[in-house]
PDB file of C-alpha atoms in Angstrom:
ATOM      1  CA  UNK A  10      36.506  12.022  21.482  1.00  0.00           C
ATOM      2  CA  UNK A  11      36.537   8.602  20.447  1.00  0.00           C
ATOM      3  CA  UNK A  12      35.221   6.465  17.772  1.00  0.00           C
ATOM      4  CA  UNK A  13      34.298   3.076  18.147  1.00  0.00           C
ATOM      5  CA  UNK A  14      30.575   2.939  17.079  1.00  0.00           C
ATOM      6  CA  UNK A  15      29.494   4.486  13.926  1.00  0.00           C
ATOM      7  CA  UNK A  16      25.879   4.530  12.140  1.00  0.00           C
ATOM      8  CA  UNK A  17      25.460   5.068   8.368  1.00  0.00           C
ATOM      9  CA  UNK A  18      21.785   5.929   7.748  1.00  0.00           C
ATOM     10  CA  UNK A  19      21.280   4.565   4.578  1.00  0.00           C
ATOM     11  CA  UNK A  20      20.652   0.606   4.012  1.00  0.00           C
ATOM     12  CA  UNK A  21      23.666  -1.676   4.286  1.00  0.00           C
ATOM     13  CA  UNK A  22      26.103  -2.722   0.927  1.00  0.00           C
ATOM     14  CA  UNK A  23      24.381  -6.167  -0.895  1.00  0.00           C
ATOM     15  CA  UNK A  24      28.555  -6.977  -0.048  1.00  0.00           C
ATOM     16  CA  UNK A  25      29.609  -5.275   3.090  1.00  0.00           C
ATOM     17  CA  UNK A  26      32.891  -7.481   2.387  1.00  0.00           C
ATOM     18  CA  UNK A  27      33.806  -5.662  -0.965  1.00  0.00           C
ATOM     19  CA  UNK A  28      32.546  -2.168   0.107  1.00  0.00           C
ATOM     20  CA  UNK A  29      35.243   0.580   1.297  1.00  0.00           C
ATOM     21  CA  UNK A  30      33.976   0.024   4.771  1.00  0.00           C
ATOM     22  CA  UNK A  31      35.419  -3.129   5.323  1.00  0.00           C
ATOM     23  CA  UNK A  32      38.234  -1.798   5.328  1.00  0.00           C
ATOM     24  CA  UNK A  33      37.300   0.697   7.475  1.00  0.00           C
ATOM     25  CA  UNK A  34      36.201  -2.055   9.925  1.00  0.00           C
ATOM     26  CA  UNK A  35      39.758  -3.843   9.729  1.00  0.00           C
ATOM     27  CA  UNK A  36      41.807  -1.089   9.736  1.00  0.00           C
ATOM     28  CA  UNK A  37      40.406   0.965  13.040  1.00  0.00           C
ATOM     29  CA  UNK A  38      38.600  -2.096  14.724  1.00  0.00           C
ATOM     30  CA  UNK A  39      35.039   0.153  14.474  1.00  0.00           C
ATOM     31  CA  UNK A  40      31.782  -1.281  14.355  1.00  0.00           C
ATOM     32  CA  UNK A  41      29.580   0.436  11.817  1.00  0.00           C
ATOM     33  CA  UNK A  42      25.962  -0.034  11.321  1.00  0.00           C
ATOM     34  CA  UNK A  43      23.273   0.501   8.717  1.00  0.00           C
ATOM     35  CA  UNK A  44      20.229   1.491   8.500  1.00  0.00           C
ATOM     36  CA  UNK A  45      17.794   3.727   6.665  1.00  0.00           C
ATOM     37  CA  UNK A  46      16.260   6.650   8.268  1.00  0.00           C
ATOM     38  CA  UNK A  47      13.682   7.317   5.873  1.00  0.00           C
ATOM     39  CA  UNK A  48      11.042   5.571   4.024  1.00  0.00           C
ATOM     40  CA  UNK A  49      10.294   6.122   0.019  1.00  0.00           C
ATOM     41  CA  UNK A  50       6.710   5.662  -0.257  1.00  0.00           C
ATOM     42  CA  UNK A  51       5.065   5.494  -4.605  1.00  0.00           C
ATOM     43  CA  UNK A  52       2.044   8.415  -4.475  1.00  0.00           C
ATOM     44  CA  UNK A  53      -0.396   6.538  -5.152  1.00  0.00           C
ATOM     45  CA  UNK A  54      -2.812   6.741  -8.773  1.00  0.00           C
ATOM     46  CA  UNK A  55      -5.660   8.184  -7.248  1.00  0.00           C
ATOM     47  CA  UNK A  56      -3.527  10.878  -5.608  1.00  0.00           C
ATOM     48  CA  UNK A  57      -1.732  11.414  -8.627  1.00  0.00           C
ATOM     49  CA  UNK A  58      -4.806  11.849 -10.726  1.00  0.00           C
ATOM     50  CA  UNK A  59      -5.712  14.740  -8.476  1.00  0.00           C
ATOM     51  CA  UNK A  60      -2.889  17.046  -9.702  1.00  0.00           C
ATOM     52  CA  UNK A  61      -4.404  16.870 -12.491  1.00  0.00           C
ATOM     53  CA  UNK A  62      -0.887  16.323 -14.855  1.00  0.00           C
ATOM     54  CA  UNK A  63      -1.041  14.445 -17.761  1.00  0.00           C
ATOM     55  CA  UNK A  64       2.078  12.992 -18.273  1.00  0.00           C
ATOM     56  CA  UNK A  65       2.108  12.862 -21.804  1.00  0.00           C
ATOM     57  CA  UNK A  66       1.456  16.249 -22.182  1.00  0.00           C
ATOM     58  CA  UNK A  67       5.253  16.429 -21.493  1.00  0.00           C
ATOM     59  CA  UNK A  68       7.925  15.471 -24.458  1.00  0.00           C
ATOM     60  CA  UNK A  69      10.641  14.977 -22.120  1.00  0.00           C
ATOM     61  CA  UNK A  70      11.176  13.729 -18.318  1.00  0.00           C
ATOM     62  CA  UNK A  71      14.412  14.694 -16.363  1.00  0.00           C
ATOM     63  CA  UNK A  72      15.817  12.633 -13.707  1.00  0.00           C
ATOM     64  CA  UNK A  73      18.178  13.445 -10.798  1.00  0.00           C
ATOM     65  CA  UNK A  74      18.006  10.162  -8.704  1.00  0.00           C
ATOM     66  CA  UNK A  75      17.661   6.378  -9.404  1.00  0.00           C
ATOM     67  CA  UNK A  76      14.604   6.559  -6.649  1.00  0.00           C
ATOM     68  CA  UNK A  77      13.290   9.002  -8.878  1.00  0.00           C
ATOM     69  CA  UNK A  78      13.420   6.370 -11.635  1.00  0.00           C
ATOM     70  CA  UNK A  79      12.059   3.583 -10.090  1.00  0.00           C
ATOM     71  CA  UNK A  80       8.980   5.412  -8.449  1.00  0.00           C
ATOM     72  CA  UNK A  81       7.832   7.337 -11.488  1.00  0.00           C
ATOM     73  CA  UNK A  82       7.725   3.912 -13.589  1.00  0.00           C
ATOM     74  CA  UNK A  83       5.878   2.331 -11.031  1.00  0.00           C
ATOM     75  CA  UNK A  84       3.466   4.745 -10.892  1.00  0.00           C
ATOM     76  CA  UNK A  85       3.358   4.757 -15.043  1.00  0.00           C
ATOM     77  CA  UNK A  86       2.284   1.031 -14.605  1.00  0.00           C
ATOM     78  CA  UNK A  87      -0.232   1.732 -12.014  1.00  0.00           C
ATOM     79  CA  UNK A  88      -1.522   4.703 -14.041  1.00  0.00           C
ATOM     80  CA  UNK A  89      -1.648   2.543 -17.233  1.00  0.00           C
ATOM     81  CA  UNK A  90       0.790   4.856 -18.746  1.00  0.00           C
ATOM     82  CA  UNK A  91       3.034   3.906 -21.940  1.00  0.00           C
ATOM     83  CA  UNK A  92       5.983   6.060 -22.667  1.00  0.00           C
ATOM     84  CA  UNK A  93       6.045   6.704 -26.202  1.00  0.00           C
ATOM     85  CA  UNK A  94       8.843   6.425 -28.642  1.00  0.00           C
ATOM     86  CA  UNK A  95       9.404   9.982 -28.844  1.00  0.00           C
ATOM     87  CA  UNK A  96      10.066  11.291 -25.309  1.00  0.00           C
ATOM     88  CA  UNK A  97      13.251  12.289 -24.072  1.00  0.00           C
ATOM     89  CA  UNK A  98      14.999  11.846 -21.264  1.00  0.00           C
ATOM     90  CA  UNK A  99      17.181  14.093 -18.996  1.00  0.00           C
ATOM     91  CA  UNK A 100      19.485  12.772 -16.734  1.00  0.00           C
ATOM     92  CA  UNK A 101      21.847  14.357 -13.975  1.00  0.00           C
ATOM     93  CA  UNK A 102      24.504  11.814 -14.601  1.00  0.00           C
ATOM     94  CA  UNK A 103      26.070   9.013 -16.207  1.00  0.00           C
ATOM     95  CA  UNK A 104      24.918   6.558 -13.887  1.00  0.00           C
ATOM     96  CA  UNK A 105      21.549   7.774 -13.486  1.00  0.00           C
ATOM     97  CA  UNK A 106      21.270   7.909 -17.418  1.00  0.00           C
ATOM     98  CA  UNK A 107      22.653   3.904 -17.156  1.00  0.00           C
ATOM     99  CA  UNK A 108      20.096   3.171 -14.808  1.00  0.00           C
ATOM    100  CA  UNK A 109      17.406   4.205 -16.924  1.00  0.00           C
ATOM    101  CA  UNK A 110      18.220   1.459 -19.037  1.00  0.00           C
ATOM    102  CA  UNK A 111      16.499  -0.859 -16.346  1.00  0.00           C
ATOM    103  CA  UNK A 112      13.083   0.712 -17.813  1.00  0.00           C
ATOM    104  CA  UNK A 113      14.248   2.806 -21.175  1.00  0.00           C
ATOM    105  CA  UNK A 114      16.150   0.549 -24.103  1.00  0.00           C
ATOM    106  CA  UNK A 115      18.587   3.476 -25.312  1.00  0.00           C
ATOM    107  CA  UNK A 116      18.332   2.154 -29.065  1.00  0.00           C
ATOM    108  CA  UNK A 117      14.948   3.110 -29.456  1.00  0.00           C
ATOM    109  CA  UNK A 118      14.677   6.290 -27.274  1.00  0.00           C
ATOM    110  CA  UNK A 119      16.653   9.399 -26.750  1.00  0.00           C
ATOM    111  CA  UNK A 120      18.450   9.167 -23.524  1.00  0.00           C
ATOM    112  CA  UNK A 121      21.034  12.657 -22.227  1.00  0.00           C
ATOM    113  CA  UNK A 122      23.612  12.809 -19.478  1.00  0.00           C
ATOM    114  CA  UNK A 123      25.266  15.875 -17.672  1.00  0.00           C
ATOM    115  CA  UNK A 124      28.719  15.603 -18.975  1.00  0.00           C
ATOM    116  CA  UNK A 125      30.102  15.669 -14.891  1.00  0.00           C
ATOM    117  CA  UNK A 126      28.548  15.566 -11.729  1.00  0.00           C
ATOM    118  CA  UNK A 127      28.576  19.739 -11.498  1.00  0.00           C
ATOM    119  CA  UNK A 128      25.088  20.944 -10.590  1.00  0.00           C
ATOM    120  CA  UNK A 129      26.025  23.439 -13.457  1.00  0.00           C
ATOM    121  CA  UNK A 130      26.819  20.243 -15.967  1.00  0.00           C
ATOM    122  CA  UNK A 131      22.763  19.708 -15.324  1.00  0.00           C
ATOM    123  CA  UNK A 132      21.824  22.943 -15.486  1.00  0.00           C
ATOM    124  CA  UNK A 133      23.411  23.620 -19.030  1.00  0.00           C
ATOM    125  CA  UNK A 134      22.166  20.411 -20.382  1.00  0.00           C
ATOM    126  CA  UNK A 135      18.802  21.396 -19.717  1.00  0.00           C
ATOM    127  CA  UNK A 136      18.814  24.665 -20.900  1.00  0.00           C
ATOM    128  CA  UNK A 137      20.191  23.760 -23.890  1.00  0.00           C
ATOM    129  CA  UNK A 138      17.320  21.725 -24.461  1.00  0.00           C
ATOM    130  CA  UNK A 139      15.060  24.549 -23.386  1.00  0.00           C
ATOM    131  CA  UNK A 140      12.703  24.277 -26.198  1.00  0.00           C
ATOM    132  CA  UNK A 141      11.663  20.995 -24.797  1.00  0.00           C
ATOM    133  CA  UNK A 142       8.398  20.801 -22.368  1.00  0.00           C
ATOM    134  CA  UNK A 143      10.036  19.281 -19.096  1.00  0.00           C
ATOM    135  CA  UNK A 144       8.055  16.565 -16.434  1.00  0.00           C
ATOM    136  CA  UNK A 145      10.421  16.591 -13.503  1.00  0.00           C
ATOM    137  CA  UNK A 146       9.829  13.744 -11.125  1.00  0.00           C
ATOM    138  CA  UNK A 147      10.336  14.866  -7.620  1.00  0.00           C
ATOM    139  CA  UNK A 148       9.084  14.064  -3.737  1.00  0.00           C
ATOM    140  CA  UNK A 149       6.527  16.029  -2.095  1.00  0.00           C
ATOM    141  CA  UNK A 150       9.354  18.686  -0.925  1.00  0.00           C
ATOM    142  CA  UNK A 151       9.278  19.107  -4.832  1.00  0.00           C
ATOM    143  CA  UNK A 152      12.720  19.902  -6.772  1.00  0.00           C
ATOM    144  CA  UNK A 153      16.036  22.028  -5.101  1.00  0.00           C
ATOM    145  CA  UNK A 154      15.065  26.262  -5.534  1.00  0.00           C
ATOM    146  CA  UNK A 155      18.221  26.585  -7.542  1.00  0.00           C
ATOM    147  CA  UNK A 156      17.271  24.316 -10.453  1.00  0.00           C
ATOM    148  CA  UNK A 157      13.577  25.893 -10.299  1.00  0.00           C
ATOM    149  CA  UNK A 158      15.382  29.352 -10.764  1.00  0.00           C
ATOM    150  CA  UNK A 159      17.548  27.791 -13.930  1.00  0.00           C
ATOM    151  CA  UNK A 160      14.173  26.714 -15.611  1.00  0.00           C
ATOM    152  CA  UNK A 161      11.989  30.270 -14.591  1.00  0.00           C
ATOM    153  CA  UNK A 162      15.035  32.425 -15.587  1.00  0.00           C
ATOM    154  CA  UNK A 163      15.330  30.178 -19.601  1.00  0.00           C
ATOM    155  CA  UNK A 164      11.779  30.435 -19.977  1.00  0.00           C
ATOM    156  CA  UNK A 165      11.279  26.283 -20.052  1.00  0.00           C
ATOM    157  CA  UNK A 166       8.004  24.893 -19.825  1.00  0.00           C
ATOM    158  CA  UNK A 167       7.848  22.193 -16.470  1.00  0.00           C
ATOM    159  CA  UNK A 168       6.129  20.920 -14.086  1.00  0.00           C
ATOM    160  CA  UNK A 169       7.101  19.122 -10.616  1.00  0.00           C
ATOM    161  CA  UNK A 170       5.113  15.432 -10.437  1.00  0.00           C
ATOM    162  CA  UNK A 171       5.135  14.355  -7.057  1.00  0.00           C
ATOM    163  CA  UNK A 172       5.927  10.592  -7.969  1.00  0.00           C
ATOM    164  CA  UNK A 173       6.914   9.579  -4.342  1.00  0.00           C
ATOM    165  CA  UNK A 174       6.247  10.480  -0.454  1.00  0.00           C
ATOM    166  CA  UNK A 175       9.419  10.418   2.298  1.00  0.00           C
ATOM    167  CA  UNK A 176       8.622   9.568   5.360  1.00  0.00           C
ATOM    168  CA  UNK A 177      10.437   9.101   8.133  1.00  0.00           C
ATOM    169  CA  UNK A 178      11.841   5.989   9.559  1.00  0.00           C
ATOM    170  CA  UNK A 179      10.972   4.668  13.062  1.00  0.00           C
ATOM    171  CA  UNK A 180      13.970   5.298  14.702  1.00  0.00           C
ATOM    172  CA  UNK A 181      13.144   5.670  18.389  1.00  0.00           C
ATOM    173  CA  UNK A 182      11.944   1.637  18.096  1.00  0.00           C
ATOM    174  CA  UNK A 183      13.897   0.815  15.975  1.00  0.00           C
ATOM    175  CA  UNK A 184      17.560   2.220  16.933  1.00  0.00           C
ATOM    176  CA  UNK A 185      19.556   3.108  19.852  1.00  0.00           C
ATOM    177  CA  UNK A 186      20.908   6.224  19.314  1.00  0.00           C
ATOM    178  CA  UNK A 187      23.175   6.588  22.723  1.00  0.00           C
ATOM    179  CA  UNK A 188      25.256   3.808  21.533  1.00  0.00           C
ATOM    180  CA  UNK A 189      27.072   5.539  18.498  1.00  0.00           C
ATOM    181  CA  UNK A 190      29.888   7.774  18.652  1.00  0.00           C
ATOM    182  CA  UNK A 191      29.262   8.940  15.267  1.00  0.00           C
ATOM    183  CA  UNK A 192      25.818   9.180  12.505  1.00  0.00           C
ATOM    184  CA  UNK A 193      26.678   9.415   8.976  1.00  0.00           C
ATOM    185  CA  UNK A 194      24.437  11.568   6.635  1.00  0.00           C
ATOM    186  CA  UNK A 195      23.547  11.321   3.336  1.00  0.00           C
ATOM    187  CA  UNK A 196      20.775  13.465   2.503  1.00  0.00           C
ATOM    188  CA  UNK A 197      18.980  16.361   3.954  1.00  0.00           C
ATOM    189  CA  UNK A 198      16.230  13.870   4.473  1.00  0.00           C
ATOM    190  CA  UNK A 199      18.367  11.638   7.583  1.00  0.00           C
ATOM    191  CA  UNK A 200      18.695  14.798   9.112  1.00  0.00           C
ATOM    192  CA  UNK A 201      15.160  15.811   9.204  1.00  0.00           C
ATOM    193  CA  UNK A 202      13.876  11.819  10.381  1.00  0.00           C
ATOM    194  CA  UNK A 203      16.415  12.368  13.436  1.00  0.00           C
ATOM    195  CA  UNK A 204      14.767  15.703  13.814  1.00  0.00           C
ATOM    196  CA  UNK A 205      11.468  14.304  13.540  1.00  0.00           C
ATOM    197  CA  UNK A 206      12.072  11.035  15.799  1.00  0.00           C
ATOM    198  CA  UNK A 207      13.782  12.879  18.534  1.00  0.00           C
ATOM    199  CA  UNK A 208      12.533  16.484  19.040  1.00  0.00           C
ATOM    200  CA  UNK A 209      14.521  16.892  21.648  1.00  0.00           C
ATOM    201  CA  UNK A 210      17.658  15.603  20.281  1.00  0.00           C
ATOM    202  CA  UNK A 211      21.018  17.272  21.813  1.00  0.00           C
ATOM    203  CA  UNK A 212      24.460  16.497  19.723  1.00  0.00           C
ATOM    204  CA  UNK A 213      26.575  16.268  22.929  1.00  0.00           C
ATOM    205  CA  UNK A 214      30.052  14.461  21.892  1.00  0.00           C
ATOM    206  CA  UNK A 215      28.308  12.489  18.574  1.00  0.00           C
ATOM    207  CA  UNK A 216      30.313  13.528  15.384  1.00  0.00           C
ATOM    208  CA  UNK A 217      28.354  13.765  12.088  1.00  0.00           C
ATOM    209  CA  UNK A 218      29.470  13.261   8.801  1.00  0.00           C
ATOM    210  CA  UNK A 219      27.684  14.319   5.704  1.00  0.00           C
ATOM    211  CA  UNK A 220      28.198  13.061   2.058  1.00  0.00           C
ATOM    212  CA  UNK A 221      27.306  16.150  -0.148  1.00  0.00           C
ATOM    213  CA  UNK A 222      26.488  19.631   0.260  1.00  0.00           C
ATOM    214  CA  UNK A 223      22.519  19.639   0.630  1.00  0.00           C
ATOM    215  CA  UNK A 224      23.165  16.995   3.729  1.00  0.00           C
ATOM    216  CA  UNK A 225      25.885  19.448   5.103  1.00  0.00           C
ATOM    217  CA  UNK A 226      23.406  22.161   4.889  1.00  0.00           C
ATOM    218  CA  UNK A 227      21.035  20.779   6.687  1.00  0.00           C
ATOM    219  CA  UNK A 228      23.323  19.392   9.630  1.00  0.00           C
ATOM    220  CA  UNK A 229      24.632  22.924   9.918  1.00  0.00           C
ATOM    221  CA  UNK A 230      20.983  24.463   9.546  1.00  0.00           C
ATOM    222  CA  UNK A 231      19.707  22.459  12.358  1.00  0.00           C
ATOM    223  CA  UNK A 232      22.641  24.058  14.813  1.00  0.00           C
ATOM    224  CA  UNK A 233      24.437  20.969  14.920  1.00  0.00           C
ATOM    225  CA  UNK A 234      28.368  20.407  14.491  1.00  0.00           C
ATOM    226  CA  UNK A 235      29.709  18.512  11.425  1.00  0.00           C
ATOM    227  CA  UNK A 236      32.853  16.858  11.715  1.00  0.00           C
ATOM    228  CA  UNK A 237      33.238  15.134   8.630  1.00  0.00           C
ATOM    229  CA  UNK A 238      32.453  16.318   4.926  1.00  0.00           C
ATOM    230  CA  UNK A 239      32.790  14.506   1.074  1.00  0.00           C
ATOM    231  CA  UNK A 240      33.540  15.191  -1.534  1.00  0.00           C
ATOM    232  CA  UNK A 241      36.302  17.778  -0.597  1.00  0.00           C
ATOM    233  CA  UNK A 242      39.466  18.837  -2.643  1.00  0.00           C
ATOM    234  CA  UNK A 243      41.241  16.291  -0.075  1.00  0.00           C
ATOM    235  CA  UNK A 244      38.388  13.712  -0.148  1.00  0.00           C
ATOM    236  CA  UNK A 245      36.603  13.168  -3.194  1.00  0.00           C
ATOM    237  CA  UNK A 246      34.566  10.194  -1.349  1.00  0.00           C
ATOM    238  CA  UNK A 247      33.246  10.011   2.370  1.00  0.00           C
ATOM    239  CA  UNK A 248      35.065   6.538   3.618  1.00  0.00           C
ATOM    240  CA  UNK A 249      38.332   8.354   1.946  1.00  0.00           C
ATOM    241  CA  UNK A 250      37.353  11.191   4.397  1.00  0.00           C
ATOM    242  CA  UNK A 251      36.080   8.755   7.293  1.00  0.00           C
ATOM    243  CA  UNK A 252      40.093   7.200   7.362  1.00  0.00           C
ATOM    244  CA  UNK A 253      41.604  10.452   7.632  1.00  0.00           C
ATOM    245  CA  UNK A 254      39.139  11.443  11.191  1.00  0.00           C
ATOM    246  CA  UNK A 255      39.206   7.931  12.114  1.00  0.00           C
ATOM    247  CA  UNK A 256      43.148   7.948  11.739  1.00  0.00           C
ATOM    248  CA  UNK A 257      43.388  10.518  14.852  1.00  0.00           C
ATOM    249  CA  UNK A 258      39.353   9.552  16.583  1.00  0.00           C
ATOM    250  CA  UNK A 259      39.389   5.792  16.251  1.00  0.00           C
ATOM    251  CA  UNK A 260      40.074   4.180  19.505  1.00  0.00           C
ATOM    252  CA  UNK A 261      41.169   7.483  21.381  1.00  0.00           C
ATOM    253  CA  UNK A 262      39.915   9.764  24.430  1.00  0.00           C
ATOM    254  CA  UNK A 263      39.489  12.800  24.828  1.00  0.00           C
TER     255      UNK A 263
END
C-alpha cells in the first residue's frame, strides 16, 4: 500500500500553514486535499411552519453542533423569532457553549456545558435538567437513538426541529476519486454522499480514516475497511493517528 494522495472531506483550514497537516505535508511529502462532501442546506420558514412547532413553546434549546447553531438562528430571523431572556441553553461542549456566544450574550442568558466531551457528560447534564421542556435542533435524519432513549427513559418533554437539510455534495463532477490513496471521514454523513455519488463504489486498495465513532460506524456498516481511527487511547486526534499509518504507508509499496 502506499500513500501519497490523501482526501479530507470536509472544507480546507482558513490556514492550511498553521493546521497539523502541514506538517503532515512536510514530514511524508503527501499531497492532501479538501473538500466537503455534503451540503448544509437552512429548512426553509414555510417548511418549518408546517411542523407545526412553536418554538417558544420550549424554555430551553440544546445544541450538539456549531451547524446546529448557526442554522437554527437563521431560521429564528427568517421566522421573525426573538429568543427571550429566559430560555436556556444546552450545550454538548465547551466549545459549542463558546460558540453560542456568536448569537447568545452569556450575561444576560443562561448558557450550560457538558463538563467533557463523554456522550454520558451530555446525557447527565440534560437529565439533570429534566424538568425543563427541551427544543433540540437537529437535520432531517433527526437526533442519534441513544440520546432519544436518555430523554424517553427521564420522562423529559422534547421535540426534534428539523432546522437544516444535508444533502449530498456533487462529487462525481466535482472530484476524482481514482486519484487518492486514502479518504478521510468525519461524519456518518461523507460516508453516505460517497454512497450516494457512486453506487457502485468498490474500496479496492483506498484506506479510510474516520474521526469519531458514528463515522467509524458507518464506514464499517457499509462493508468497507477502516484503516485509521481517532480519538483512540494512542491517538486522541486523527493527524496524531494519520503520522503513526503514514510513518510505515507514506511513500511505500506493497
Amino acid at each position: 500500500m502506499k500513500i501519497k494522495n490523501i482526501l479530507v472531506s470536509q472544507n480546507a483550514p482558513e490556514d492550511i500553514e498553521r493546521s497539523p497537516y502541514a506538517e503532515l505535508i512536510r514530514k511524508y511529502s503527501i499531497n492532501v486535499d479538501f473538500y466537503k462532501f455534503f451540503k448544509i442546506n437552512c429548512t426553509t420558514a414555510l417548511d418549518f411552519r408546517k411542523t407545526h412547532i412553536n418554538i417558544l413553546d420550549y424554555n430551553s434549546v440544546v445544541f450538539s453542533s456549531t451547524n446546529t447553531i448557526d442554522k437554527f438562528f437563521e431560521l429564528c430571523k427568517e421566522l421573525r423569532v426573538e429568543m427571550p431572556e429566559s430560555m436556556r441553553y444546552f450545550c454538548a461542549t465547551e466549545p459549542i457553549a463558546l460558540y453560542l456566544q456568536k448569537y447568545v450574550p452569556y450575561r444576560k442568558r443562561r448558557v450550560f456545558a457538558a463538563k467533557d466531551a463523554r456522550p454520558s457528560s451530555f446525557y447527565d447534564l440534560l437529565i439533570r435538567n429534566k424538568e425543563m421542556s427541551m427544543l433540540i435542533p437537529c437535520s432531517q435524519d433527526g437526533i442519534p437513538s441513544q440520546l432519544e432513549q436518555v430523554l424517553v427513559e427521564n420522562e423529559i418533554k422534547f421535540a426534534q426541529a428539523v432546522v437544516f437539510v444535508i444533502a449530498p455534495a456533487d462529487l462525481v463532477h466535482d472530484v476524482n476519486i481514482e486519484k487518492y490513496d486514502m479518504i478521510v471521514f468525519f461524519s456518518p454523513n461523507g460516508v453516505k454522499s460517497l454512497q450516494a455519488n457512486f453506487p457502485d463504489f468498490q474500496q479496492g486498495e483506498l484506506a479510510f480514516a474516520a474521526l469519531g465513532t458514528a463515522a467509524k460506524n458507518a464506514v464499517e456498516e457499509a462493508g468497507w475497511k477502516l484503516h485509521v481511527m481517532a480519538p483512540t487511547k494512542e491517538h486522541a486526534s486523527l493527524t496524531d493517528a494519520l503520522d503513526a499509518f503514514l510513518k510505515e504507508y507514506a511513500g511505500r509499496r506493497r
